[in-house]
């Protein structure tokens, strides 16, 4: 019984394994530039036309400092009014604010 000789790692039709060092994608430079302007991750994703997760991955992978979203500005995603924001600033809970405004609490979250 004869054995086939092992093919070398660089034989035709065989994929090389690489060096283990990853190249920085071109998008990382764009993300860094927009982050330096003070944009948040969702704003950067919208500008570049990519998913938010892509920006977040680049942020963690390449250690890019990106401004965080102010929590008070996103408390009321669906129902943003001056009244809702004033109630939040006054210390009301989401349920209390919904009751006062006469909407379901899921409309305010």
mmCIF file with all atom_site columns, C-alpha atoms in Angstrom:
data_model
loop_
_atom_site.group_PDB
_atom_site.id
_atom_site.type_symbol
_atom_site.label_atom_id
_atom_site.label_alt_id
_atom_site.label_comp_id
_atom_site.label_asym_id
_atom_site.label_entity_id
_atom_site.label_seq_id
_atom_site.pdbx_PDB_ins_code
_atom_site.Cartn_x
_atom_site.Cartn_y
_atom_site.Cartn_z
_atom_site.occupancy
_atom_site.B_iso_or_equiv
_atom_site.pdbx_formal_charge
_atom_site.auth_seq_id
_atom_site.auth_comp_id
_atom_site.auth_asym_id
_atom_site.auth_atom_id
_atom_site.pdbx_PDB_model_num
ATOM 1   C CA . UNK A 1 1   ? 0.000   0.000  0.000  1.00 0.00 ? 1   UNK A CA 1
ATOM 2   C CA . UNK A 1 2   ? 1.479   3.300  -1.045 1.00 0.00 ? 2   UNK A CA 1
ATOM 3   C CA . UNK A 1 3   ? 0.608   6.594  0.495  1.00 0.00 ? 3   UNK A CA 1
ATOM 4   C CA . UNK A 1 4   ? 0.012   9.813  -1.331 1.00 0.00 ? 4   UNK A CA 1
ATOM 5   C CA . UNK A 1 5   ? 2.635   12.405 -0.590 1.00 0.00 ? 5   UNK A CA 1
ATOM 6   C CA . UNK A 1 6   ? 1.350   15.322 1.459  1.00 0.00 ? 6   UNK A CA 1
ATOM 7   C CA . UNK A 1 7   ? 0.896   18.448 -0.546 1.00 0.00 ? 7   UNK A CA 1
ATOM 8   C CA . UNK A 1 8   ? 2.832   21.481 0.495  1.00 0.00 ? 8   UNK A CA 1
ATOM 9   C CA . UNK A 1 9   ? 0.916   24.357 2.121  1.00 0.00 ? 9   UNK A CA 1
ATOM 10  C CA . UNK A 1 10  ? 1.407   26.538 -0.960 1.00 0.00 ? 10  UNK A CA 1
ATOM 11  C CA . UNK A 1 11  ? 0.445   23.919 -3.538 1.00 0.00 ? 11  UNK A CA 1
ATOM 12  C CA . UNK A 1 12  ? -1.977  25.053 -6.271 1.00 0.00 ? 12  UNK A CA 1
ATOM 13  C CA . UNK A 1 13  ? -5.607  24.793 -5.218 1.00 0.00 ? 13  UNK A CA 1
ATOM 14  C CA . UNK A 1 14  ? -4.750  24.962 -1.551 1.00 0.00 ? 14  UNK A CA 1
ATOM 15  C CA . UNK A 1 15  ? -5.542  27.962 0.601  1.00 0.00 ? 15  UNK A CA 1
ATOM 16  C CA . UNK A 1 16  ? -2.751  29.491 2.616  1.00 0.00 ? 16  UNK A CA 1
ATOM 17  C CA . UNK A 1 17  ? -3.328  29.995 6.291  1.00 0.00 ? 17  UNK A CA 1
ATOM 18  C CA . UNK A 1 18  ? -2.119  33.564 6.559  1.00 0.00 ? 18  UNK A CA 1
ATOM 19  C CA . UNK A 1 19  ? 0.177   35.067 9.120  1.00 0.00 ? 19  UNK A CA 1
ATOM 20  C CA . UNK A 1 20  ? -2.387  35.631 11.839 1.00 0.00 ? 20  UNK A CA 1
ATOM 21  C CA . UNK A 1 21  ? -2.086  39.398 11.586 1.00 0.00 ? 21  UNK A CA 1
ATOM 22  C CA . UNK A 1 22  ? -5.232  41.050 10.260 1.00 0.00 ? 22  UNK A CA 1
ATOM 23  C CA . UNK A 1 23  ? -5.222  44.063 8.006  1.00 0.00 ? 23  UNK A CA 1
ATOM 24  C CA . UNK A 1 24  ? -7.186  47.132 9.018  1.00 0.00 ? 24  UNK A CA 1
ATOM 25  C CA . UNK A 1 25  ? -10.180 47.571 6.727  1.00 0.00 ? 25  UNK A CA 1
ATOM 26  C CA . UNK A 1 26  ? -10.519 50.922 4.957  1.00 0.00 ? 26  UNK A CA 1
ATOM 27  C CA . UNK A 1 27  ? -13.779 51.549 6.818  1.00 0.00 ? 27  UNK A CA 1
ATOM 28  C CA . UNK A 1 28  ? -11.886 51.756 10.109 1.00 0.00 ? 28  UNK A CA 1
ATOM 29  C CA . UNK A 1 29  ? -10.200 54.961 8.969  1.00 0.00 ? 29  UNK A CA 1
ATOM 30  C CA . UNK A 1 30  ? -13.568 56.440 8.022  1.00 0.00 ? 30  UNK A CA 1
ATOM 31  C CA . UNK A 1 31  ? -15.044 55.427 11.385 1.00 0.00 ? 31  UNK A CA 1
ATOM 32  C CA . UNK A 1 32  ? -12.094 57.015 13.198 1.00 0.00 ? 32  UNK A CA 1
ATOM 33  C CA . UNK A 1 33  ? -12.478 60.247 11.244 1.00 0.00 ? 33  UNK A CA 1
ATOM 34  C CA . UNK A 1 34  ? -16.192 60.506 12.008 1.00 0.00 ? 34  UNK A CA 1
ATOM 35  C CA . UNK A 1 35  ? -15.625 59.603 15.664 1.00 0.00 ? 35  UNK A CA 1
ATOM 36  C CA . UNK A 1 36  ? -13.038 62.387 15.888 1.00 0.00 ? 36  UNK A CA 1
ATOM 37  C CA . UNK A 1 37  ? -15.758 64.811 14.737 1.00 0.00 ? 37  UNK A CA 1
ATOM 38  C CA . UNK A 1 38  ? -17.813 63.781 17.767 1.00 0.00 ? 38  UNK A CA 1
ATOM 39  C CA . UNK A 1 39  ? -20.424 61.566 16.108 1.00 0.00 ? 39  UNK A CA 1
ATOM 40  C CA . UNK A 1 40  ? -22.005 58.669 17.988 1.00 0.00 ? 40  UNK A CA 1
ATOM 41  C CA . UNK A 1 41  ? -21.949 55.053 16.761 1.00 0.00 ? 41  UNK A CA 1
ATOM 42  C CA . UNK A 1 42  ? -25.526 55.156 15.357 1.00 0.00 ? 42  UNK A CA 1
ATOM 43  C CA . UNK A 1 43  ? -24.761 58.409 13.523 1.00 0.00 ? 43  UNK A CA 1
ATOM 44  C CA . UNK A 1 44  ? -21.557 56.956 12.068 1.00 0.00 ? 44  UNK A CA 1
ATOM 45  C CA . UNK A 1 45  ? -23.391 53.819 10.937 1.00 0.00 ? 45  UNK A CA 1
ATOM 46  C CA . UNK A 1 46  ? -26.073 55.897 9.235  1.00 0.00 ? 46  UNK A CA 1
ATOM 47  C CA . UNK A 1 47  ? -23.503 58.074 7.443  1.00 0.00 ? 47  UNK A CA 1
ATOM 48  C CA . UNK A 1 48  ? -21.492 55.115 6.181  1.00 0.00 ? 48  UNK A CA 1
ATOM 49  C CA . UNK A 1 49  ? -24.548 53.042 5.302  1.00 0.00 ? 49  UNK A CA 1
ATOM 50  C CA . UNK A 1 50  ? -23.534 50.110 7.498  1.00 0.00 ? 50  UNK A CA 1
ATOM 51  C CA . UNK A 1 51  ? -25.135 48.365 10.438 1.00 0.00 ? 51  UNK A CA 1
ATOM 52  C CA . UNK A 1 52  ? -24.626 49.726 13.944 1.00 0.00 ? 52  UNK A CA 1
ATOM 53  C CA . UNK A 1 53  ? -23.004 46.417 14.893 1.00 0.00 ? 53  UNK A CA 1
ATOM 54  C CA . UNK A 1 54  ? -20.244 46.975 12.320 1.00 0.00 ? 54  UNK A CA 1
ATOM 55  C CA . UNK A 1 55  ? -19.301 50.272 13.961 1.00 0.00 ? 55  UNK A CA 1
ATOM 56  C CA . UNK A 1 56  ? -19.449 48.731 17.427 1.00 0.00 ? 56  UNK A CA 1
ATOM 57  C CA . UNK A 1 57  ? -17.257 45.821 16.310 1.00 0.00 ? 57  UNK A CA 1
ATOM 58  C CA . UNK A 1 58  ? -14.672 48.206 14.849 1.00 0.00 ? 58  UNK A CA 1
ATOM 59  C CA . UNK A 1 59  ? -14.830 50.250 18.044 1.00 0.00 ? 59  UNK A CA 1
ATOM 60  C CA . UNK A 1 60  ? -13.936 47.263 20.204 1.00 0.00 ? 60  UNK A CA 1
ATOM 61  C CA . UNK A 1 61  ? -11.579 45.538 17.748 1.00 0.00 ? 61  UNK A CA 1
ATOM 62  C CA . UNK A 1 62  ? -9.477  48.583 16.860 1.00 0.00 ? 62  UNK A CA 1
ATOM 63  C CA . UNK A 1 63  ? -9.937  50.458 20.170 1.00 0.00 ? 63  UNK A CA 1
ATOM 64  C CA . UNK A 1 64  ? -11.609 53.534 18.652 1.00 0.00 ? 64  UNK A CA 1
ATOM 65  C CA . UNK A 1 65  ? -12.949 56.082 21.160 1.00 0.00 ? 65  UNK A CA 1
ATOM 66  C CA . UNK A 1 66  ? -16.525 56.857 20.081 1.00 0.00 ? 66  UNK A CA 1
ATOM 67  C CA . UNK A 1 67  ? -18.794 59.303 21.879 1.00 0.00 ? 67  UNK A CA 1
ATOM 68  C CA . UNK A 1 68  ? -21.605 57.583 23.755 1.00 0.00 ? 68  UNK A CA 1
ATOM 69  C CA . UNK A 1 69  ? -25.229 58.479 23.227 1.00 0.00 ? 69  UNK A CA 1
ATOM 70  C CA . UNK A 1 70  ? -26.705 60.653 25.973 1.00 0.00 ? 70  UNK A CA 1
ATOM 71  C CA . UNK A 1 71  ? -29.213 58.388 27.773 1.00 0.00 ? 71  UNK A CA 1
ATOM 72  C CA . UNK A 1 72  ? -31.664 61.221 28.378 1.00 0.00 ? 72  UNK A CA 1
ATOM 73  C CA . UNK A 1 73  ? -31.949 61.878 24.658 1.00 0.00 ? 73  UNK A CA 1
ATOM 74  C CA . UNK A 1 74  ? -32.987 58.296 23.831 1.00 0.00 ? 74  UNK A CA 1
ATOM 75  C CA . UNK A 1 75  ? -35.267 57.480 26.747 1.00 0.00 ? 75  UNK A CA 1
ATOM 76  C CA . UNK A 1 76  ? -38.348 58.173 24.643 1.00 0.00 ? 76  UNK A CA 1
ATOM 77  C CA . UNK A 1 77  ? -37.699 56.530 21.310 1.00 0.00 ? 77  UNK A CA 1
ATOM 78  C CA . UNK A 1 78  ? -41.243 56.415 19.934 1.00 0.00 ? 78  UNK A CA 1
ATOM 79  C CA . UNK A 1 79  ? -42.860 59.234 21.833 1.00 0.00 ? 79  UNK A CA 1
ATOM 80  C CA . UNK A 1 80  ? -40.521 62.199 22.035 1.00 0.00 ? 80  UNK A CA 1
ATOM 81  C CA . UNK A 1 81  ? -42.193 65.387 23.167 1.00 0.00 ? 81  UNK A CA 1
ATOM 82  C CA . UNK A 1 82  ? -41.222 68.220 25.395 1.00 0.00 ? 82  UNK A CA 1
ATOM 83  C CA . UNK A 1 83  ? -43.786 66.981 27.936 1.00 0.00 ? 83  UNK A CA 1
ATOM 84  C CA . UNK A 1 84  ? -42.265 63.511 28.051 1.00 0.00 ? 84  UNK A CA 1
ATOM 85  C CA . UNK A 1 85  ? -38.749 64.888 28.459 1.00 0.00 ? 85  UNK A CA 1
ATOM 86  C CA . UNK A 1 86  ? -39.929 67.328 31.153 1.00 0.00 ? 86  UNK A CA 1
ATOM 87  C CA . UNK A 1 87  ? -41.573 64.458 33.053 1.00 0.00 ? 87  UNK A CA 1
ATOM 88  C CA . UNK A 1 88  ? -38.352 62.435 32.801 1.00 0.00 ? 88  UNK A CA 1
ATOM 89  C CA . UNK A 1 89  ? -36.319 65.375 34.091 1.00 0.00 ? 89  UNK A CA 1
ATOM 90  C CA . UNK A 1 90  ? -38.804 65.751 36.947 1.00 0.00 ? 90  UNK A CA 1
ATOM 91  C CA . UNK A 1 91  ? -37.930 62.211 38.041 1.00 0.00 ? 91  UNK A CA 1
ATOM 92  C CA . UNK A 1 92  ? -41.068 60.404 36.840 1.00 0.00 ? 92  UNK A CA 1
ATOM 93  C CA . UNK A 1 93  ? -40.814 56.764 35.831 1.00 0.00 ? 93  UNK A CA 1
ATOM 94  C CA . UNK A 1 94  ? -41.788 55.541 32.382 1.00 0.00 ? 94  UNK A CA 1
ATOM 95  C CA . UNK A 1 95  ? -45.057 54.143 33.739 1.00 0.00 ? 95  UNK A CA 1
ATOM 96  C CA . UNK A 1 96  ? -45.915 57.389 35.508 1.00 0.00 ? 96  UNK A CA 1
ATOM 97  C CA . UNK A 1 97  ? -45.092 59.476 32.429 1.00 0.00 ? 97  UNK A CA 1
ATOM 98  C CA . UNK A 1 98  ? -47.238 57.204 30.251 1.00 0.00 ? 98  UNK A CA 1
ATOM 99  C CA . UNK A 1 99  ? -50.153 57.451 32.664 1.00 0.00 ? 99  UNK A CA 1
ATOM 100 C CA . UNK A 1 100 ? -49.930 61.252 32.754 1.00 0.00 ? 100 UNK A CA 1
ATOM 101 C CA . UNK A 1 101 ? -49.677 61.552 28.962 1.00 0.00 ? 101 UNK A CA 1
ATOM 102 C CA . UNK A 1 102 ? -52.407 58.983 28.363 1.00 0.00 ? 102 UNK A CA 1
ATOM 103 C CA . UNK A 1 103 ? -50.346 56.595 26.256 1.00 0.00 ? 103 UNK A CA 1
ATOM 104 C CA . UNK A 1 104 ? -49.115 53.042 26.688 1.00 0.00 ? 104 UNK A CA 1
ATOM 105 C CA . UNK A 1 105 ? -45.730 52.770 28.403 1.00 0.00 ? 105 UNK A CA 1
ATOM 106 C CA . UNK A 1 106 ? -44.316 50.902 25.383 1.00 0.00 ? 106 UNK A CA 1
ATOM 107 C CA . UNK A 1 107 ? -44.926 54.075 23.342 1.00 0.00 ? 107 UNK A CA 1
ATOM 108 C CA . UNK A 1 108 ? -42.573 55.967 25.616 1.00 0.00 ? 108 UNK A CA 1
ATOM 109 C CA . UNK A 1 109 ? -39.709 53.510 26.024 1.00 0.00 ? 109 UNK A CA 1
#
